[in-house]
PDB file of C-alpha atoms in Angstrom:
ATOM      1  CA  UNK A   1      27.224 156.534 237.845  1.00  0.00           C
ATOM      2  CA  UNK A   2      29.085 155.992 241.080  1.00  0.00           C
ATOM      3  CA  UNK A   3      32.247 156.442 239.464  1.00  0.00           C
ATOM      4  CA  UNK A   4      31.632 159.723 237.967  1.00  0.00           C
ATOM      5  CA  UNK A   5      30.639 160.913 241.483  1.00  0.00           C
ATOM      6  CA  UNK A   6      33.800 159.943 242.698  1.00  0.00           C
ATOM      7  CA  UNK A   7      35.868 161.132 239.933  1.00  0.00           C
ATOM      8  CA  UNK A   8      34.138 164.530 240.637  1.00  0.00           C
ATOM      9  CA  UNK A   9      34.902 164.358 243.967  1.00  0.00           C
ATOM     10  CA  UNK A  10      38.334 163.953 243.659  1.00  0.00           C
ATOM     11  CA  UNK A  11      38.419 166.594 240.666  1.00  0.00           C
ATOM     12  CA  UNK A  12      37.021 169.178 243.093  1.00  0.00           C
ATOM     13  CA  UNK A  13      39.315 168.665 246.145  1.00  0.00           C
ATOM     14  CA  UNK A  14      41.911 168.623 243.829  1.00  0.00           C
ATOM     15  CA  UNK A  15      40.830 171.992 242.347  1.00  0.00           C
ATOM     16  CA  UNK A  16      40.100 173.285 245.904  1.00  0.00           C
ATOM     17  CA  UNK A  17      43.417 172.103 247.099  1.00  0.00           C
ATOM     18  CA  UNK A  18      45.691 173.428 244.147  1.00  0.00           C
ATOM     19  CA  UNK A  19      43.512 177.247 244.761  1.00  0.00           C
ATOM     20  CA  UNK A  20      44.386 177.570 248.614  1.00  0.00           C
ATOM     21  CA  UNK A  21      48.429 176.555 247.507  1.00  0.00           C
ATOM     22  CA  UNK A  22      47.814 179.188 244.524  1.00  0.00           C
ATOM     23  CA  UNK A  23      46.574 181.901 246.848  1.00  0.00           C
ATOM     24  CA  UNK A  24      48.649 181.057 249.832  1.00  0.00           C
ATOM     25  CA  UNK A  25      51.788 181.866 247.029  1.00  0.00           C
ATOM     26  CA  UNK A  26      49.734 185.288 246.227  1.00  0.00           C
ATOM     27  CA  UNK A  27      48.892 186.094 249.615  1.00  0.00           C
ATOM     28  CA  UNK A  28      52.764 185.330 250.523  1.00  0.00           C
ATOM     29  CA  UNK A  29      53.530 187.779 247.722  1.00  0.00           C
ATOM     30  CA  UNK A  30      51.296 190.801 248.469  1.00  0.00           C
ATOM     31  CA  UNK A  31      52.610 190.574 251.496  1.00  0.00           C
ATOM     32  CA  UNK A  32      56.297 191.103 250.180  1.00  0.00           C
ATOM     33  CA  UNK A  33      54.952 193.896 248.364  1.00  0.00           C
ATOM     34  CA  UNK A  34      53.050 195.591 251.329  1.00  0.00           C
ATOM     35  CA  UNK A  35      56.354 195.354 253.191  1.00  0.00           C
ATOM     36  CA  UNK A  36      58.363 197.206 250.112  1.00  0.00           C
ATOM     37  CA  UNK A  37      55.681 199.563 250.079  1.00  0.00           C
ATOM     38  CA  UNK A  38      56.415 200.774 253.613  1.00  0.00           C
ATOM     39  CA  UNK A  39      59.608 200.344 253.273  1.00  0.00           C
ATOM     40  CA  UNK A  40      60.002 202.538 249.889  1.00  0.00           C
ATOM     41  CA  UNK A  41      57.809 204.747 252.047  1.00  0.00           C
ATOM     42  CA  UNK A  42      59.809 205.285 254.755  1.00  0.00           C
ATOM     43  CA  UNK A  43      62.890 205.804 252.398  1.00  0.00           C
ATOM     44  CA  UNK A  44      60.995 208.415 251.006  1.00  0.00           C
ATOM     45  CA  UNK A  45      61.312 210.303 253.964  1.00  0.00           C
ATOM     46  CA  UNK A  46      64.847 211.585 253.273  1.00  0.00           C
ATOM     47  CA  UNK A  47      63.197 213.411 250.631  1.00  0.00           C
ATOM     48  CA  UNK A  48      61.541 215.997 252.801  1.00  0.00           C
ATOM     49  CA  UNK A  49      65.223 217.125 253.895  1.00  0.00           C
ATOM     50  CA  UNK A  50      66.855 217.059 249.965  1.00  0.00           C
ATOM     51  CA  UNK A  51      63.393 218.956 248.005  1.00  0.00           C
ATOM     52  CA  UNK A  52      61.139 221.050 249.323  1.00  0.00           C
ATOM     53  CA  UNK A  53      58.236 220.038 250.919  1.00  0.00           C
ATOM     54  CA  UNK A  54      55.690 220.066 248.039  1.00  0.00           C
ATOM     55  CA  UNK A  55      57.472 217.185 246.431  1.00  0.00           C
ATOM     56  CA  UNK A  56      58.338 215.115 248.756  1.00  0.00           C
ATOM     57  CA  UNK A  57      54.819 214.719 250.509  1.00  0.00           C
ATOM     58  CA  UNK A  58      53.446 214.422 247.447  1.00  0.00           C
ATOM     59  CA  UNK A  59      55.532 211.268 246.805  1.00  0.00           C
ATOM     60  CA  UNK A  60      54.956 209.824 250.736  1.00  0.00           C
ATOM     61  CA  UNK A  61      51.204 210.623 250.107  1.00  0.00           C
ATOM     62  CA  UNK A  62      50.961 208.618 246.579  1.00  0.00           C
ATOM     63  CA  UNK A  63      53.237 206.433 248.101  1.00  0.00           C
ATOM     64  CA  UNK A  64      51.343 205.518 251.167  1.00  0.00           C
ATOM     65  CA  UNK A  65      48.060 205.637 248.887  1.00  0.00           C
ATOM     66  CA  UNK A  66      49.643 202.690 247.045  1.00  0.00           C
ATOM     67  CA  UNK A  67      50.323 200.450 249.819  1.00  0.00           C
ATOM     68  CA  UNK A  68      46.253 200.925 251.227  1.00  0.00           C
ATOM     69  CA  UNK A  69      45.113 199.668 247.941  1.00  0.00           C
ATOM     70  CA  UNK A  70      47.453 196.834 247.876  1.00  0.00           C
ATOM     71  CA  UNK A  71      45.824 196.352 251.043  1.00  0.00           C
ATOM     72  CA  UNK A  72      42.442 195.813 250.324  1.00  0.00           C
ATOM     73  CA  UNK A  73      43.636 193.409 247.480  1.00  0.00           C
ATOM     74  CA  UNK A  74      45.249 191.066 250.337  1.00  0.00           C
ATOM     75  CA  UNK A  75      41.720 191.649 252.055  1.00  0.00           C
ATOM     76  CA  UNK A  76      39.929 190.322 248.860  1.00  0.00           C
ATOM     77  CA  UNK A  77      42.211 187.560 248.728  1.00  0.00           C
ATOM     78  CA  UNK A  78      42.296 186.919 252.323  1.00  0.00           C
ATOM     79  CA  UNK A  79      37.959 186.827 251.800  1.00  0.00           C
ATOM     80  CA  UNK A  80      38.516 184.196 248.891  1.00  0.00           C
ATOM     81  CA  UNK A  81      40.459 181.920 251.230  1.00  0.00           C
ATOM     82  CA  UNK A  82      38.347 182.263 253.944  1.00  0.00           C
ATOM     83  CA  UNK A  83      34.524 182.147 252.416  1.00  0.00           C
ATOM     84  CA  UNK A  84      35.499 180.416 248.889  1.00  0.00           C
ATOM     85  CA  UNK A  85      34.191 183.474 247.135  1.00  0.00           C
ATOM     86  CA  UNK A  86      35.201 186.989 246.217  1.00  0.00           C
ATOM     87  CA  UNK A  87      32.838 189.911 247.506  1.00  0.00           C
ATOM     88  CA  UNK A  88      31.868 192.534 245.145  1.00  0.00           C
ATOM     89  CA  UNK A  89      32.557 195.418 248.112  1.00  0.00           C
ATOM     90  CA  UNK A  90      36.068 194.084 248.798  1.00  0.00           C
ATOM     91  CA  UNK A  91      36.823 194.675 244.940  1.00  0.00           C
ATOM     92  CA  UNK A  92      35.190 197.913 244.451  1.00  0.00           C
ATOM     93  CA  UNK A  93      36.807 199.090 247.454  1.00  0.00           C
ATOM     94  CA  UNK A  94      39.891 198.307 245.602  1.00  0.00           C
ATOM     95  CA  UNK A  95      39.239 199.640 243.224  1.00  0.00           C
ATOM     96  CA  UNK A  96      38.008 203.283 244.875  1.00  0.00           C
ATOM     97  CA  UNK A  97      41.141 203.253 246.901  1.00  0.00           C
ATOM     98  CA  UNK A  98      43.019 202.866 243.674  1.00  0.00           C
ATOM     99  CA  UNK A  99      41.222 205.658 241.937  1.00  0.00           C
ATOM    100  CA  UNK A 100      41.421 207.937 244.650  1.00  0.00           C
ATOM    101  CA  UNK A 101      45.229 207.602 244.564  1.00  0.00           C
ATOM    102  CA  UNK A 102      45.293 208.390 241.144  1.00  0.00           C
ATOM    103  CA  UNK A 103      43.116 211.758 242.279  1.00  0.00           C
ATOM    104  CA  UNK A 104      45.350 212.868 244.757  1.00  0.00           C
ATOM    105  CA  UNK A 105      47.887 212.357 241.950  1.00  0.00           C
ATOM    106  CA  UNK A 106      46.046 214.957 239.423  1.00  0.00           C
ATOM    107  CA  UNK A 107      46.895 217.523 242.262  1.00  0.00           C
ATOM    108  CA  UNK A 108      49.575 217.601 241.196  1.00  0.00           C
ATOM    109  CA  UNK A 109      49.641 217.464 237.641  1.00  0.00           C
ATOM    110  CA  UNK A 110      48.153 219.624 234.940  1.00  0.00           C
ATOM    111  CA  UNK A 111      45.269 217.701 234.144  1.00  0.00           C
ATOM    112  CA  UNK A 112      42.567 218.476 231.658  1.00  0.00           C
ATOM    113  CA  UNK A 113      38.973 218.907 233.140  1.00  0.00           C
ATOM    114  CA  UNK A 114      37.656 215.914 231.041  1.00  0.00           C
ATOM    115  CA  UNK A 115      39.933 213.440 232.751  1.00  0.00           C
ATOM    116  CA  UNK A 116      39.074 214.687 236.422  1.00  0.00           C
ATOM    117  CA  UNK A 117      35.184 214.436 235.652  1.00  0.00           C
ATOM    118  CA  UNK A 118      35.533 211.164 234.373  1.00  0.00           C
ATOM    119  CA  UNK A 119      37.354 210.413 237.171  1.00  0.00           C
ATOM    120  CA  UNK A 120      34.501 211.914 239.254  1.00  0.00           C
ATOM    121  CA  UNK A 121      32.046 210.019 238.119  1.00  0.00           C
ATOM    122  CA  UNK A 122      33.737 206.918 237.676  1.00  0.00           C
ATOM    123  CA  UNK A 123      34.089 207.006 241.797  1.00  0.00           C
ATOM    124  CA  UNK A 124      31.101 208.113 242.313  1.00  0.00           C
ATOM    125  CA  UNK A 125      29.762 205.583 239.474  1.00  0.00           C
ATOM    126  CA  UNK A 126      31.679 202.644 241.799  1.00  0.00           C
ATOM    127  CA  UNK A 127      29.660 204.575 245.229  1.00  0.00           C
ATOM    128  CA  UNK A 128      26.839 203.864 243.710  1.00  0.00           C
ATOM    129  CA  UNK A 129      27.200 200.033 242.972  1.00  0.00           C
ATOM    130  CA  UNK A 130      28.890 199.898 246.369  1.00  0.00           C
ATOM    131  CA  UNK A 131      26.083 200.990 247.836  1.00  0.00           C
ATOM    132  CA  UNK A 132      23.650 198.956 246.186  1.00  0.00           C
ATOM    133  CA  UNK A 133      26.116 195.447 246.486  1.00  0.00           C
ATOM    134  CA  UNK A 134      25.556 196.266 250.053  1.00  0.00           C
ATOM    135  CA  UNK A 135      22.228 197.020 250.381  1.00  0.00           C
ATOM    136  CA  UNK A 136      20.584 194.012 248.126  1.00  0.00           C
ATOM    137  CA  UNK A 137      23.410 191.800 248.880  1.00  0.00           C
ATOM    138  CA  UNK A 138      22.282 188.045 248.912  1.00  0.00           C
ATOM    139  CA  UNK A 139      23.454 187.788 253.335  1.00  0.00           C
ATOM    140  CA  UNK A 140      20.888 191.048 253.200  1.00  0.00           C
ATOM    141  CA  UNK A 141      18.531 189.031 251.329  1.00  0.00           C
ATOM    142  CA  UNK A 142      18.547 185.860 253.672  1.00  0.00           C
ATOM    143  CA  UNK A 143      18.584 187.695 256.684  1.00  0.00           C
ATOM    144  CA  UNK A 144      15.311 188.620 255.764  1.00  0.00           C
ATOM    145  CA  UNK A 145      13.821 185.560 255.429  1.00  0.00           C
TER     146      UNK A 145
END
């Protein structure tokens, strides 16, 4: 019996230990990639002086869109370092971000009504659970107590 306690022990630390060198290597990365984001970004900027105006801010916007969500995916990483768990809000507000990118995309595109309202209500599907992870989320819940 003792043994197996120990053996689980050392099977946890282990899988604690090899997660924090796994996400310290992602964390590393999104990093790199928030950096080429802004970077691609600000190259970008030549393109307000070579096409007209329409295009190019349409590329900085999505651009610039795409470098926020990448952004809240180092914050959900940064929360699974820190607490040992992912929070639901962190990913749905990845997730939102994300979507919303893609809408300011269909601007400008020709895109049929049946793919812009099920892109409406899939953000306003993700509000909703947003909302609610907030609102009967288990801190909430203990608080109360």
């Amino acid at each position: 019996m003792w043994k197996a306690d120990v053996v689980d022990l050392n099977l946890t630390r282990f899988y604690e230990m090899s997660t924090r060198v796994v996400l310290s290597f992602l964390i590393l990365a999104i990093l790199l990639a928030i950096v080429a984001g802004v970077g691609c970004a600000v190259y970008d900027l030549r393109l307000i002086f070579q096409t007209d105006f329409h295009a190019a801010f349409k590329t900085i916007m999505v651009d610039m869109l795409t470098v926020l969500a990448i952004i809240e995916v180092l914050r959900t990483a940064l929360a699974y370092f820190s607490e040992g768990r992912v929070k639901v809000t962190y990913i749905i507000d990845t997730v939102i971000v994300t979507v919303l990118t893609e809408v300011m995309a269909f601007w400008y595109k020709n895109i049929r009504w049946e793919e812009v309202a099920m892109t409406i209500s899939l953000v306003i599907s993700l509000s909703l659970v947003r909302v609610m992870a907030v609102r009967y989320s288990p801190a909430a819940i203990r608080k109360e107590l």
